[in-house]
mmCIF file of C-alpha atoms and ligand atoms in Angstrom:
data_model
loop_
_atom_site.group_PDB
_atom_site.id
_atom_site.type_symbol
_atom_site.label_atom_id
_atom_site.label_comp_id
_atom_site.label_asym_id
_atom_site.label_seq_id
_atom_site.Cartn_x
_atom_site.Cartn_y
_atom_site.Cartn_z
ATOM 1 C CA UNK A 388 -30.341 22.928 0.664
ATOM 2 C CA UNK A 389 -29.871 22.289 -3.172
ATOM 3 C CA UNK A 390 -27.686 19.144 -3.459
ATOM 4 C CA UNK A 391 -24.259 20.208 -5.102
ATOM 5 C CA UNK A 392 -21.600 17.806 -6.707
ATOM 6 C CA UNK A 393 -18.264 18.415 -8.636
ATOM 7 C CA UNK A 394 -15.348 16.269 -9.315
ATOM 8 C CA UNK A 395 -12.244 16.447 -10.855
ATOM 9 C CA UNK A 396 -9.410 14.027 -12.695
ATOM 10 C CA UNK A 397 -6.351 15.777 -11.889
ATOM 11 C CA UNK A 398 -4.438 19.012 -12.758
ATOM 12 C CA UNK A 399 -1.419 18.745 -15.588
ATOM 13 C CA UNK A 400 -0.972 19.815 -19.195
ATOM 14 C CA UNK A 401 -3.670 17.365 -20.326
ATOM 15 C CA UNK A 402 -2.582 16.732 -23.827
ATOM 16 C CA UNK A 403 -4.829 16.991 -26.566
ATOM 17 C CA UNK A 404 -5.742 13.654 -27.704
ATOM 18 C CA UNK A 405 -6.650 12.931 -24.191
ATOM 19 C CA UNK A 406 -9.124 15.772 -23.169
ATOM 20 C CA UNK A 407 -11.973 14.208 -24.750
ATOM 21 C CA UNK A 408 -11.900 11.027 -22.617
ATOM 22 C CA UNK A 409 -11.610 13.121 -19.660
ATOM 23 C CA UNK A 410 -14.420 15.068 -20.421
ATOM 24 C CA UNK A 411 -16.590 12.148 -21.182
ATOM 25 C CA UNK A 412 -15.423 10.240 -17.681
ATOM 26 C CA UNK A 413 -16.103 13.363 -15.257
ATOM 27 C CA UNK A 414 -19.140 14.128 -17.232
ATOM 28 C CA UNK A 415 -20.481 10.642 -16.661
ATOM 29 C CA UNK A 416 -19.498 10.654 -12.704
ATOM 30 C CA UNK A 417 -21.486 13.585 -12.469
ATOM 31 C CA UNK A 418 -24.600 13.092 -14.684
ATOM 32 C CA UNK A 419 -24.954 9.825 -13.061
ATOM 33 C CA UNK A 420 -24.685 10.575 -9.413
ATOM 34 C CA UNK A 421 -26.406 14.174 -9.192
ATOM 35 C CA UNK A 422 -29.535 13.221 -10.074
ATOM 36 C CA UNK A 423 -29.438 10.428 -7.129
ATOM 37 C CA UNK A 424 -28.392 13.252 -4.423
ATOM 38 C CA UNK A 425 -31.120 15.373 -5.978
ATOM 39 C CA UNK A 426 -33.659 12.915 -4.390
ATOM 40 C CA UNK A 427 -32.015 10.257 -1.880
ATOM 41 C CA UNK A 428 -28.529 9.723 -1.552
ATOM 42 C CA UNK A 429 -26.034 11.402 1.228
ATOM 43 C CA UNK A 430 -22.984 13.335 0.469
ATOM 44 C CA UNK A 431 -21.151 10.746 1.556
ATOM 45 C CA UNK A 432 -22.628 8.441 -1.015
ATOM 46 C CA UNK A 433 -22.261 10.965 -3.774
ATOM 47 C CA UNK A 434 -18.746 11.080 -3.147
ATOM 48 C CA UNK A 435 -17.670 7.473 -3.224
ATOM 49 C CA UNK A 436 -19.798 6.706 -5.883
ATOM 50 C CA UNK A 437 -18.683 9.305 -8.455
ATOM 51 C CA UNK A 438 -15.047 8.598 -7.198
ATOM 52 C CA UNK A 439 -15.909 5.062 -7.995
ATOM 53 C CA UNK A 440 -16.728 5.712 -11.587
ATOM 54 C CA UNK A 441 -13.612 7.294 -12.125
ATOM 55 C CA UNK A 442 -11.187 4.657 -10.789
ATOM 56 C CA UNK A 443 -13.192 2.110 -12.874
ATOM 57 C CA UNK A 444 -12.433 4.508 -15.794
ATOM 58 C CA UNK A 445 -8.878 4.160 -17.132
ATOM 59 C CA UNK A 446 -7.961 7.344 -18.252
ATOM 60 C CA UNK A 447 -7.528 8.454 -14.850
ATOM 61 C CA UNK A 448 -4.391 8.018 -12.650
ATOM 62 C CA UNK A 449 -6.692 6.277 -9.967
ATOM 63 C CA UNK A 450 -7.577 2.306 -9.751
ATOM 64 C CA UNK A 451 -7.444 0.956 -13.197
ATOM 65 C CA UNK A 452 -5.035 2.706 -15.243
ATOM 66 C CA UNK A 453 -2.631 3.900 -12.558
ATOM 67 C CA UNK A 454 0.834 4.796 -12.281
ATOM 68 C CA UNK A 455 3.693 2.452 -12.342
ATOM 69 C CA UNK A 456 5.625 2.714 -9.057
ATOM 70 C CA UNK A 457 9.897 2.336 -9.236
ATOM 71 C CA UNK A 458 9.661 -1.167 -9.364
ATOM 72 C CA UNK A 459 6.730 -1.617 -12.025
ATOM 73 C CA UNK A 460 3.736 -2.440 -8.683
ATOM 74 C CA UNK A 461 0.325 -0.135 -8.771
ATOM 75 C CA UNK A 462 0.045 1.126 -4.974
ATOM 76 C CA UNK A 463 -2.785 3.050 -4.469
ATOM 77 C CA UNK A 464 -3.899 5.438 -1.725
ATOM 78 C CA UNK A 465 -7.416 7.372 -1.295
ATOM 79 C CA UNK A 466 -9.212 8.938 1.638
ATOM 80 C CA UNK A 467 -13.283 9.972 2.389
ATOM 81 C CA UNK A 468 -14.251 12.868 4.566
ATOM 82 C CA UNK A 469 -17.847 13.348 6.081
ATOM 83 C CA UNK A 470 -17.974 16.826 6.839
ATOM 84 C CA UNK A 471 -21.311 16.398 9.443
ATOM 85 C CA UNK A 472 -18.610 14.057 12.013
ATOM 86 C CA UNK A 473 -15.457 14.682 10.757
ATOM 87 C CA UNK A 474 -15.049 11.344 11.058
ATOM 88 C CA UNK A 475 -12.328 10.358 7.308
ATOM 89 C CA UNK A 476 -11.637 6.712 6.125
ATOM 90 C CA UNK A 477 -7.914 6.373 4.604
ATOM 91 C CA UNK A 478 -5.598 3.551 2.951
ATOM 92 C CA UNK A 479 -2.311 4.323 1.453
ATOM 93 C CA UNK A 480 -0.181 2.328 -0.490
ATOM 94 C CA UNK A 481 -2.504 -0.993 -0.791
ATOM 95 C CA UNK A 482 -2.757 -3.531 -3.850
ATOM 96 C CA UNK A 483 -4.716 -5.383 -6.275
ATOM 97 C CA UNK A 484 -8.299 -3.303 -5.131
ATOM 98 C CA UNK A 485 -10.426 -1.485 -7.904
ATOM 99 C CA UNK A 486 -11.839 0.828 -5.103
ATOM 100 C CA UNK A 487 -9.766 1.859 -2.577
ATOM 101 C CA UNK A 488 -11.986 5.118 -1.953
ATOM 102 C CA UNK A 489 -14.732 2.133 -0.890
ATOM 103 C CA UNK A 490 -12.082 0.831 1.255
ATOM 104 C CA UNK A 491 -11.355 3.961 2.933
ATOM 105 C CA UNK A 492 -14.980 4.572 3.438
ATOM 106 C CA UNK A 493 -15.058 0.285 5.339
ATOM 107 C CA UNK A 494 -12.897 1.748 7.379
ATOM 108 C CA UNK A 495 -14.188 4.402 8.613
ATOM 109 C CA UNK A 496 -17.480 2.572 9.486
ATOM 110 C CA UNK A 497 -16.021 -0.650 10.357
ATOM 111 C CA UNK A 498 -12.998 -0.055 12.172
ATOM 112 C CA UNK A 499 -11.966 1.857 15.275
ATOM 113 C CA UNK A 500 -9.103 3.187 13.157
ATOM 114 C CA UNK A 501 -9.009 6.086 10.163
ATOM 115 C CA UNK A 502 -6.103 4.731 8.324
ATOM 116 C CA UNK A 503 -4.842 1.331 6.996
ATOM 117 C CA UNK A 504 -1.825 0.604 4.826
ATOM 118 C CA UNK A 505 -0.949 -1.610 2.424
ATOM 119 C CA UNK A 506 -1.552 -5.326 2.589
ATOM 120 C CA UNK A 507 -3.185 -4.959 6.162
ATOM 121 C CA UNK A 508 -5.694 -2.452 4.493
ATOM 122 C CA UNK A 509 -6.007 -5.471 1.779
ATOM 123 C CA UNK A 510 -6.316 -8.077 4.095
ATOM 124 C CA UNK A 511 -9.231 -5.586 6.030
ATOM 125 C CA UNK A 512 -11.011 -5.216 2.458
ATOM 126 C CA UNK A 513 -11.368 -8.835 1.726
ATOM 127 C CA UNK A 514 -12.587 -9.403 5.048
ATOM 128 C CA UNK A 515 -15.555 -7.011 4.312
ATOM 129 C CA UNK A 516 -15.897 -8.848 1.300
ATOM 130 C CA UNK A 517 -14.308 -6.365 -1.135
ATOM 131 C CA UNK A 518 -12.580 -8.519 -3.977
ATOM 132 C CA UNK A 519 -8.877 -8.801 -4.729
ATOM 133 C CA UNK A 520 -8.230 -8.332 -8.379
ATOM 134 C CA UNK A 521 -5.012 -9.218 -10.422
ATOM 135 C CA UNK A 522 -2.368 -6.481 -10.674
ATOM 136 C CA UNK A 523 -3.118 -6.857 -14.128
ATOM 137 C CA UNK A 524 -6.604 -5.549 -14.150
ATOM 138 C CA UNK A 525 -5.209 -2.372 -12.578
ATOM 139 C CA UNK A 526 -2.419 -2.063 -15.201
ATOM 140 C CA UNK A 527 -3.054 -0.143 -18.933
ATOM 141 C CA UNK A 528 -0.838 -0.616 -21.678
ATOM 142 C CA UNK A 529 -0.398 3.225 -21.494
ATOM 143 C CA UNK A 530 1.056 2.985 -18.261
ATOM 144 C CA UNK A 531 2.690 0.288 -19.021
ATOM 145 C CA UNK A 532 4.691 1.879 -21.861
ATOM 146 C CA UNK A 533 5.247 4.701 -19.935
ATOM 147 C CA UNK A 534 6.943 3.028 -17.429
ATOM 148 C CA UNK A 535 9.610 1.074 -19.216
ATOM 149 C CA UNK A 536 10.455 4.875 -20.726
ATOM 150 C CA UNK A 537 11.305 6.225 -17.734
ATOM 151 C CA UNK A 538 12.330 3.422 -15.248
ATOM 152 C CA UNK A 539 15.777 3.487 -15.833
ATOM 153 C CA UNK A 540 16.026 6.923 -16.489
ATOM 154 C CA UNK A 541 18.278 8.429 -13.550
ATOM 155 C CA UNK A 542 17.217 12.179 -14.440
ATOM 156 C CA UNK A 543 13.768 11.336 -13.839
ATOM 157 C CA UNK A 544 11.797 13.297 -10.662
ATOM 158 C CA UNK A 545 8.652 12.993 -9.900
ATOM 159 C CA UNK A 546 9.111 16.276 -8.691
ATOM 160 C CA UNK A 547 10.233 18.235 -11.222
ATOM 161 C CA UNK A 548 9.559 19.408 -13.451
ATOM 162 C CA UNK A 549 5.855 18.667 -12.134
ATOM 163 C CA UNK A 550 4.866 18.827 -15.877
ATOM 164 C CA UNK A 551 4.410 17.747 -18.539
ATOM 165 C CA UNK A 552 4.509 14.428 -16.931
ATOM 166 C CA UNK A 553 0.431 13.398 -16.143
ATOM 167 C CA UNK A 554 -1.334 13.738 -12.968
ATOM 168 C CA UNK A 555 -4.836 12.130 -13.614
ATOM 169 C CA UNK A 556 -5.722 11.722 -9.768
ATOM 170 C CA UNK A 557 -9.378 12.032 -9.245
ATOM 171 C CA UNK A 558 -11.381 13.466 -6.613
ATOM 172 C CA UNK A 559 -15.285 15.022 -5.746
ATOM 173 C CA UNK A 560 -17.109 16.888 -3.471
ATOM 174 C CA UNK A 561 -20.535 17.331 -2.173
ATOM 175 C CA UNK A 562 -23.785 18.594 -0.679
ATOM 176 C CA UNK A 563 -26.262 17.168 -0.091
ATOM 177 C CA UNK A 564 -29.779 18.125 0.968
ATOM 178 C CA UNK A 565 -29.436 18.591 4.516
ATOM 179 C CA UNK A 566 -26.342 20.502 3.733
ATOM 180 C CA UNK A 567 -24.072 18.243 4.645
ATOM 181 C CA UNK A 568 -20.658 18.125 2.872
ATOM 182 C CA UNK A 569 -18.101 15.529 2.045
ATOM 183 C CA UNK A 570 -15.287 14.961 0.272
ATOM 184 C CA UNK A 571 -13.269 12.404 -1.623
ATOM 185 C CA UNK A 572 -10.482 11.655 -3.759
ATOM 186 C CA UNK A 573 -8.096 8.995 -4.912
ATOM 187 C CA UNK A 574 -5.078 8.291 -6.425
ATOM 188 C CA UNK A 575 -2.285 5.891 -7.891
ATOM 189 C CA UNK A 576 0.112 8.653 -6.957
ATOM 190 C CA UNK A 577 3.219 9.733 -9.427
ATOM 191 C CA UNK A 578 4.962 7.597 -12.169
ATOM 192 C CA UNK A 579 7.878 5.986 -10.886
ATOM 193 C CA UNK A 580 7.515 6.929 -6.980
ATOM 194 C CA UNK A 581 9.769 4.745 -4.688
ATOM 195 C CA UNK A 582 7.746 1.786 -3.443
ATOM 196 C CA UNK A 583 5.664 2.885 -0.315
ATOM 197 C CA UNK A 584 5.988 6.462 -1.581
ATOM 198 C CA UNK A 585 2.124 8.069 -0.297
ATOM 199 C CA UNK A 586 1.272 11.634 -1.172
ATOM 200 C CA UNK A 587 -1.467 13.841 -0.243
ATOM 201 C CA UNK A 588 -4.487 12.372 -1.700
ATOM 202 C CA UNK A 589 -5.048 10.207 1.537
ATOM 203 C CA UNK A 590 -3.541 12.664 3.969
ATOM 204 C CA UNK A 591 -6.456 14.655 6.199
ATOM 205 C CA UNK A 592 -6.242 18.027 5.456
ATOM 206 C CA UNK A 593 -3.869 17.477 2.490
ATOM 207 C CA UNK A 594 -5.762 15.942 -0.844
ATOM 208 C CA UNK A 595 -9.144 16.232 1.040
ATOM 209 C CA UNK A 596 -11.051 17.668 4.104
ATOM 210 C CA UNK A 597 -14.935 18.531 5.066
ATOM 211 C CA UNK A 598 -16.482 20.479 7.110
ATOM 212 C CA UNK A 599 -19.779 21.684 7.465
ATOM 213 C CA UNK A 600 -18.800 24.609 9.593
ATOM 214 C CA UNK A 601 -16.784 25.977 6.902
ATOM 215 C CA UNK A 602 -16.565 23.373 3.158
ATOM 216 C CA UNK A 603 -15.301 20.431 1.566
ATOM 217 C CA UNK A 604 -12.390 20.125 -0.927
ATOM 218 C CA UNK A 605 -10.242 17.699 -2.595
ATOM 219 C CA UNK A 606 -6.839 18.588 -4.102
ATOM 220 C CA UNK A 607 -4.602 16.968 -7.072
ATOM 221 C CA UNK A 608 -0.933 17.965 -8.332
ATOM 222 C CA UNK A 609 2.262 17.133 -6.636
ATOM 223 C CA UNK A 610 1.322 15.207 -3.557
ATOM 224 C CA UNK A 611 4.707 16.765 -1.680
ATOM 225 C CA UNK A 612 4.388 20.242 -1.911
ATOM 226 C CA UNK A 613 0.399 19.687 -1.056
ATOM 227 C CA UNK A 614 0.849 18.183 2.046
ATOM 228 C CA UNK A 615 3.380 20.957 3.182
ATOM 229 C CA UNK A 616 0.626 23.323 2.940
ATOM 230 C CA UNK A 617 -2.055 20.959 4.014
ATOM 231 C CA UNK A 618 -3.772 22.313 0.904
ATOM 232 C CA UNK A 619 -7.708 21.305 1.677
ATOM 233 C CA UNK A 620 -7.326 22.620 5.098
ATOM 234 C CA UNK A 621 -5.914 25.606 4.283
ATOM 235 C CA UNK A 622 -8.766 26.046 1.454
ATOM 236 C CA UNK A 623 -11.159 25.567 5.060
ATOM 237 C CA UNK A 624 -9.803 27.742 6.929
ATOM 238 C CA UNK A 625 -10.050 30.404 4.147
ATOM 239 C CA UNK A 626 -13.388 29.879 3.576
ATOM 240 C CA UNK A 627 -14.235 31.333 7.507
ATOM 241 C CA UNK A 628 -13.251 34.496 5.773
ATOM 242 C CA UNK A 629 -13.220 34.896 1.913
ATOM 243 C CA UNK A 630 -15.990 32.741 -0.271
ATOM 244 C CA UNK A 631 -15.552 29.881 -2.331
ATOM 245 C CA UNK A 632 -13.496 31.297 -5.458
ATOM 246 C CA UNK A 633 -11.320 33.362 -3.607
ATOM 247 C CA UNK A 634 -10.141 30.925 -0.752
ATOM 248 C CA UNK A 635 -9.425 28.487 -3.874
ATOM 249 C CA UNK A 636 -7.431 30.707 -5.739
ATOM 250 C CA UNK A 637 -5.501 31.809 -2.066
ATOM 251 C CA UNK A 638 -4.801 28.179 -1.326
ATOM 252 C CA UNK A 639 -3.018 27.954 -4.267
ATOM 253 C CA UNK A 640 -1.369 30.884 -4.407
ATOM 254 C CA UNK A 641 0.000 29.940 -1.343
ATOM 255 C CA UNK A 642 1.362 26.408 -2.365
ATOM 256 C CA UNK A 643 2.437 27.832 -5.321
ATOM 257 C CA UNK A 644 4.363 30.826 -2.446
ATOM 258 C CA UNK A 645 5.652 28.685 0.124
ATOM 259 C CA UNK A 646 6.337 25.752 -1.379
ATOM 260 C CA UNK A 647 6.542 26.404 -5.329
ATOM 261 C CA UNK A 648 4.386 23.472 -5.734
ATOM 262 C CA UNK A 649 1.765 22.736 -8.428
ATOM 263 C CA UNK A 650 -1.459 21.591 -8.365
ATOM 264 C CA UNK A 651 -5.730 21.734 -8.307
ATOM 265 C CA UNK A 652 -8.254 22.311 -5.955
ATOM 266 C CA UNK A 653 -12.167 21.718 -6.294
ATOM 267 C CA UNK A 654 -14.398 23.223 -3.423
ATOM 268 C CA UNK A 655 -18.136 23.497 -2.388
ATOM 269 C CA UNK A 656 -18.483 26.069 1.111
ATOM 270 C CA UNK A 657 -20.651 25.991 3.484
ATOM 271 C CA UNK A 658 -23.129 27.880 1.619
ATOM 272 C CA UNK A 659 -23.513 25.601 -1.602
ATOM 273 C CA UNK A 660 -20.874 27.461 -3.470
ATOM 274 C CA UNK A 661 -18.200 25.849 -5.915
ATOM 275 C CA UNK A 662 -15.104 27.245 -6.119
ATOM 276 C CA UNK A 663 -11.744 26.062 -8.369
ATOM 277 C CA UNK A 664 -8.415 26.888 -8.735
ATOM 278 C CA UNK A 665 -5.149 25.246 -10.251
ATOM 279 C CA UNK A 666 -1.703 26.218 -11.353
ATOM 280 C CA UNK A 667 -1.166 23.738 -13.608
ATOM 281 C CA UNK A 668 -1.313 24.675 -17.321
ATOM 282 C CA UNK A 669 -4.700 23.023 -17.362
ATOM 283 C CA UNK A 670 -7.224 20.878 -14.879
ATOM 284 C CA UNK A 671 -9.923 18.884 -15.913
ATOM 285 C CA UNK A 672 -13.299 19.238 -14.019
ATOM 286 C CA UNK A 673 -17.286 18.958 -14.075
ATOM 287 C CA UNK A 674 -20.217 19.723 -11.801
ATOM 288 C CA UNK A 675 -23.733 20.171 -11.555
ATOM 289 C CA UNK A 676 -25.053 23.554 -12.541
ATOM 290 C CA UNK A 677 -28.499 25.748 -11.135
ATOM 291 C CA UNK A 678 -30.410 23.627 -13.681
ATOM 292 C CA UNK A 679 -28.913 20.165 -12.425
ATOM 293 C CA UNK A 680 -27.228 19.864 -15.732
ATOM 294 C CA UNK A 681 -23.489 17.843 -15.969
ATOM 295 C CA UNK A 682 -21.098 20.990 -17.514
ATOM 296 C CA UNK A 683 -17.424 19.412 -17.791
ATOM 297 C CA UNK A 684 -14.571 21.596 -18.561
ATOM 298 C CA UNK A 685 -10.806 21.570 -19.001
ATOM 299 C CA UNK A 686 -9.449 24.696 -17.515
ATOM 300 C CA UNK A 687 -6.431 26.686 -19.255
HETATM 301 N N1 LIG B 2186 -1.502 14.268 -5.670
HETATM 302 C C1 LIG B 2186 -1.182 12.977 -6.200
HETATM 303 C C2 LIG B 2186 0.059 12.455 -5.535
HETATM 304 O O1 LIG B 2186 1.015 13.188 -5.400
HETATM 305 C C3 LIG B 2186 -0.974 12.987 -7.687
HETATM 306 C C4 LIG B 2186 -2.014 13.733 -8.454
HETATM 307 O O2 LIG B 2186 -2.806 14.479 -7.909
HETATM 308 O O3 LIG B 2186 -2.062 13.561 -9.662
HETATM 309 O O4 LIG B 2186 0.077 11.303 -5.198
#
């Protein structure tokens, strides 16, 4: 099979001055890791390692430069998929890690579990040897500022409306060349959620799910009206039926339907295709093209 990859960093009304950086971030996950799934690395790899470049990248709403939660901690929460076992790797709600999607992925080969929370999922990463870092080198000044606008600010929702308020969760998906698929994403969740608040992004079957039988997705938007639908699984079990571009859009017609939720979805099926859809007035994403070449867009 020829190796696929796309990622994305979130679905919102992306202003302006900040397109550029986004551009640049999902262009760089993607130019760096394709041409290593081109000749050795596994889906699985490809995944965590362009996830990792974009929670080391502080434009996005994932590791460093994450939301403030109610009472001014970073809690993050990320999930892997391998799409060959269906074997996942979550954590939800944990502290002071760069990487929680290399977390997730520790505990899915290390543990007898799929998901770990908080400072037990922190306590799990350390022993693996994963380092703790200070709250501070999670925090931006960006978020920072952003947060004492809206902490005390009683009309505030996360919820809605959804926009223009930014969602720069991250996520990818891949192929690799024994066609297997996998899927990743990760996330410091919404500005000002309660503490302990965890939304979709490490939910099976809600901000991510692979499956060589049918594809692999991961999802970004509001985490609450995603999981109702179980957004990537939905996307799935579309893709048994209608191909790539089609089940995306469906999926989010129907969270936009049932639920009137908002949000993104990025998708590679079975057979190598990519398909996209979002909701949102815009969604920023990039992927490898026929040629192997990085193409990054933001989508109106
Ligand atoms: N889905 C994420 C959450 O609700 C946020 C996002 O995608 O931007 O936690």
């Amino acid at each position: 099979m020829k190796p696929k990859l796309i990622a994305h960093g979130g679905a919102w009304s992306i202003p302006e001055k900040f397109e550029k950086a986004h551009l640049r971030g999902l262009r760089r996950a993607v130019s760096e890791i394709y041409p290593q799934l081109l000749t050795s690395i596994s889906a699985l790899d490809a995944v965590e390692a362009a996830v990792k470049i974009l929670e080391k990248d502080p434009t996005f709403d994932a590791g460093k430069g994450s939301f403030l939660n109610l009472n001014g901690e970073i809690e993050l929460d990320a999930m892997i998929m391998d799409g060959s076992t269906l074997n996942f790797g979550s954590v939800v709600a944990v502290p002071n890690i760069l990487h929680p999607v290399a977390l997730s992925r520790l505990i899915m080969e290390n543990t007898e579990h799929c998901l770990l929370a908080g400072t037990g999922a922190l306590h799990f990463g350390k022993q693996m040897g994963m380092e703790e870092v200070d709250p501070h080198e999670l925090l931006t000044s960006r978020e920072l500022k952003f947060y004492e606008k809206i902490k005390n600010d009683p009309d505030f929702k996360t919820k809605s409306p959804f926009e223009p308020h930014p969602k720069g969760t991250v996520g990818a998906v891949a192929m690799d060349q024994n066609g297997n698929l996998a899927a990743a994403t990760s996330t410091g969740g919404t500005p000002r959620k309660l503490p302990g608040r965890v939304g979709d992004s490490p939910i099976i079957g809600a901000g991510a799910y692979a499956d060589n039988e049918t594809g692999a997705c991961s999802a970004t938007g509001w985490g609450e009206s995603i999981m109702r639908v179980l957004l990537c699984k939905t996307s799935s079990d579309l893709l048994k039926e209608y191909p790539a571009e089609t089940a995306a859009k469906m999926s989010v017609q129907i969270l936009e339907k049932r639920v009137n939720g908002w949000g993104g979805i990025i998708l590679i099926d079975k057979q190598g295709h990519y398909g996209f859809a979002h909701n949102t007035s815009k969604m920023a994403f990039a992927y490898a093209d026929e040629e192997g070449k990085a193409i990054a867009r933001i989508k109106i």
